[in-house]
Each structure stands twice: as structure tokens, then as C-alpha cells.
PDB file of C-alpha atoms in Angstrom:
ATOM      1  CA  MET A1089       0.452   0.048   0.183  1.00 55.00           C
ATOM      2  CA  LYS A1090       1.510   3.154  -0.566  1.00 53.00           C
ATOM      3  CA  GLN A1091       0.195   6.789   0.109  1.00 56.00           C
ATOM      4  CA  SER A1092       2.263  10.037  -0.041  1.00 50.00           C
ATOM      5  CA  THR A1093       1.916  13.533   1.273  1.00 49.00           C
ATOM      6  CA  LYS A1094       3.218  17.128   0.091  1.00 47.00           C
ATOM      7  CA  GLN A1095       4.580  19.361   2.490  1.00 48.00           C
ATOM      8  CA  THR A1096       3.196  22.733   2.237  1.00 48.00           C
ATOM      9  CA  SER A1097       3.845  25.907   4.159  1.00 49.00           C
ATOM     10  CA  GLY A1098       4.721  23.550   7.134  1.00 51.00           C
ATOM     11  CA  LYS A1099       1.157  21.705   6.772  1.00 50.00           C
ATOM     12  CA  PRO A1100       0.998  17.782   5.529  1.00 51.00           C
ATOM     13  CA  GLU A1101      -1.577  17.632   3.056  1.00 52.00           C
ATOM     14  CA  ASN A1102      -3.013  14.073   1.733  1.00 54.00           C
ATOM     15  CA  THR A1103      -2.978  14.046  -1.794  1.00 55.00           C
ATOM     16  CA  ALA A1104      -5.652  12.510  -3.880  1.00 66.00           C
ATOM     17  CA  GLU A1105      -3.931   9.675  -5.571  1.00 80.00           C
ATOM     18  CA  ALA A1106      -5.210   6.151  -4.974  1.00 88.00           C
ATOM     19  CA  THR A1107      -3.744   3.388  -2.972  1.00 95.00           C
ATOM     20  CA  LEU A1108      -2.113   0.566  -4.474  1.00 97.00           C
ATOM     21  CA  TYR A1109      -2.741  -3.154  -3.765  1.00 97.00           C
ATOM     22  CA  SER A1110      -0.501  -6.071  -4.636  1.00 97.00           C
ATOM     23  CA  LYS A1111      -1.762  -8.911  -6.590  1.00 96.00           C
ATOM     24  CA  ASP A1112      -1.680 -11.768  -4.033  1.00 96.00           C
ATOM     25  CA  GLU A1113      -3.334  -9.158  -1.631  1.00 97.00           C
ATOM     26  CA  LEU A1114      -6.234  -8.401  -3.927  1.00 97.00           C
ATOM     27  CA  ILE A1115      -6.958 -12.259  -4.744  1.00 97.00           C
ATOM     28  CA  THR A1116      -6.853 -12.949  -1.194  1.00 97.00           C
ATOM     29  CA  HIS A1117      -9.696 -10.572  -0.750  1.00 97.00           C
ATOM     30  CA  SER A1118     -11.369 -10.687  -4.075  1.00 97.00           C
ATOM     31  CA  GLN A1119     -14.611 -12.373  -2.780  1.00 97.00           C
ATOM     32  CA  ALA A1120     -15.413  -9.298  -0.361  1.00 97.00           C
ATOM     33  CA  LEU A1121     -13.718  -6.580  -2.845  1.00 96.00           C
ATOM     34  CA  PHE A1122     -15.150  -7.770  -5.699  1.00 97.00           C
ATOM     35  CA  ALA A1123     -18.152 -10.798  -5.282  1.00 96.00           C
ATOM     36  CA  SER A1124     -16.309 -13.113  -7.321  1.00 96.00           C
ATOM     37  CA  GLN A1125     -14.072 -15.840  -7.120  1.00 97.00           C
ATOM     38  CA  PRO A1126     -10.394 -15.535  -7.111  1.00 97.00           C
ATOM     39  CA  GLU A1127     -10.175 -17.698  -9.954  1.00 97.00           C
ATOM     40  CA  VAL A1128     -11.912 -14.693 -11.681  1.00 97.00           C
ATOM     41  CA  LEU A1129      -9.256 -11.981 -10.923  1.00 97.00           C
ATOM     42  CA  ILE A1130      -6.657 -14.251 -11.271  1.00 97.00           C
ATOM     43  CA  GLY A1131      -7.716 -14.878 -15.026  1.00 96.00           C
ATOM     44  CA  ALA A1132      -8.307 -10.888 -15.300  1.00 97.00           C
ATOM     45  CA  LEU A1133      -4.739  -9.701 -14.151  1.00 96.00           C
ATOM     46  CA  HIS A1134      -3.287 -12.763 -16.498  1.00 95.00           C
ATOM     47  CA  GLY A1135      -0.324 -11.414 -19.056  1.00 93.00           C
ATOM     48  CA  CYS A1136      -0.226  -8.177 -16.826  1.00 93.00           C
ATOM     49  CA  GLU A1137       3.616  -7.183 -15.925  1.00 94.00           C
ATOM     50  CA  GLU A1138       2.226  -4.530 -13.099  1.00 95.00           C
ATOM     51  CA  ASN A1139       2.101  -5.987  -9.414  1.00 95.00           C
ATOM     52  CA  GLU A1140      -0.017  -3.103  -8.113  1.00 97.00           C
ATOM     53  CA  PHE A1141      -3.092  -2.061  -8.626  1.00 97.00           C
ATOM     54  CA  THR A1142      -5.909   0.445  -7.184  1.00 97.00           C
ATOM     55  CA  ILE A1143      -9.149  -1.468  -6.554  1.00 96.00           C
ATOM     56  CA  GLU A1144     -10.773   0.678  -9.222  1.00 97.00           C
ATOM     57  CA  ALA A1145      -8.481  -0.649 -12.047  1.00 97.00           C
ATOM     58  CA  ALA A1146      -8.847  -4.038 -10.693  1.00 97.00           C
ATOM     59  CA  ASN A1147     -12.320  -3.813 -10.161  1.00 97.00           C
ATOM     60  CA  GLN A1148     -12.206  -3.178 -14.243  1.00 97.00           C
ATOM     61  CA  ARG A1149      -9.968  -5.703 -15.566  1.00 97.00           C
ATOM     62  CA  ILE A1150     -12.507  -8.132 -13.974  1.00 97.00           C
ATOM     63  CA  GLN A1151     -15.447  -6.323 -16.069  1.00 97.00           C
ATOM     64  CA  ASN A1152     -13.681  -6.264 -19.274  1.00 96.00           C
ATOM     65  CA  PHE A1153     -12.675 -10.054 -18.672  1.00 96.00           C
ATOM     66  CA  LEU A1154     -16.278 -11.279 -17.722  1.00 96.00           C
ATOM     67  CA  GLN A1155     -17.481  -9.566 -20.952  1.00 96.00           C
ATOM     68  CA  ARG A1156     -14.831 -11.164 -23.016  1.00 93.00           C
ATOM     69  CA  LYS A1157     -16.389 -13.711 -25.845  1.00 92.00           C
ATOM     70  CA  VAL A1158     -15.371 -17.264 -25.876  1.00 89.00           C
ATOM     71  CA  LEU A1159     -13.853 -18.663 -28.714  1.00 90.00           C
ATOM     72  CA  ALA A1160     -14.266 -22.063 -29.706  1.00 83.00           C
TER      73      ALA A1160
END
């Protein structure tokens, strides 16, 4: 999890930067976060070189994965 703060005029200010989570952390909690099985998230993230995602980015990948057409 990464968060950053900026110092301006001596007062800490939280930025609007989203928190990043590791693949393993998201997979472990996929049922609670995305209401989907861990296997679905694993499939959605397959081939991604990135190791950290925001919850929104992971959810978008799941939605794209579930909407793909199956080729026979």
C-alpha cells in the first residue's frame, strides 16, 4: 500500500492519489472486494506485468474479462 503526502507551508496535505495493492492481496480478498472468486481475478490479471493495482483498476479488469467473448 502506497500513500504520499506533500509538505506545503509546514502543513502535511494528503494527495488524492489512490492506494495501490499487490496482486496477492487483491486475490486473497477478491470475494469481499469484487464479489467474485479468486480464479476470476487471476484470469483478469493474467499477462499483466504490473504487480500493484488500485481497487478500481482491478475491478475494471474483472469487468472487461467477464465481458470477453469465448472463442471455440
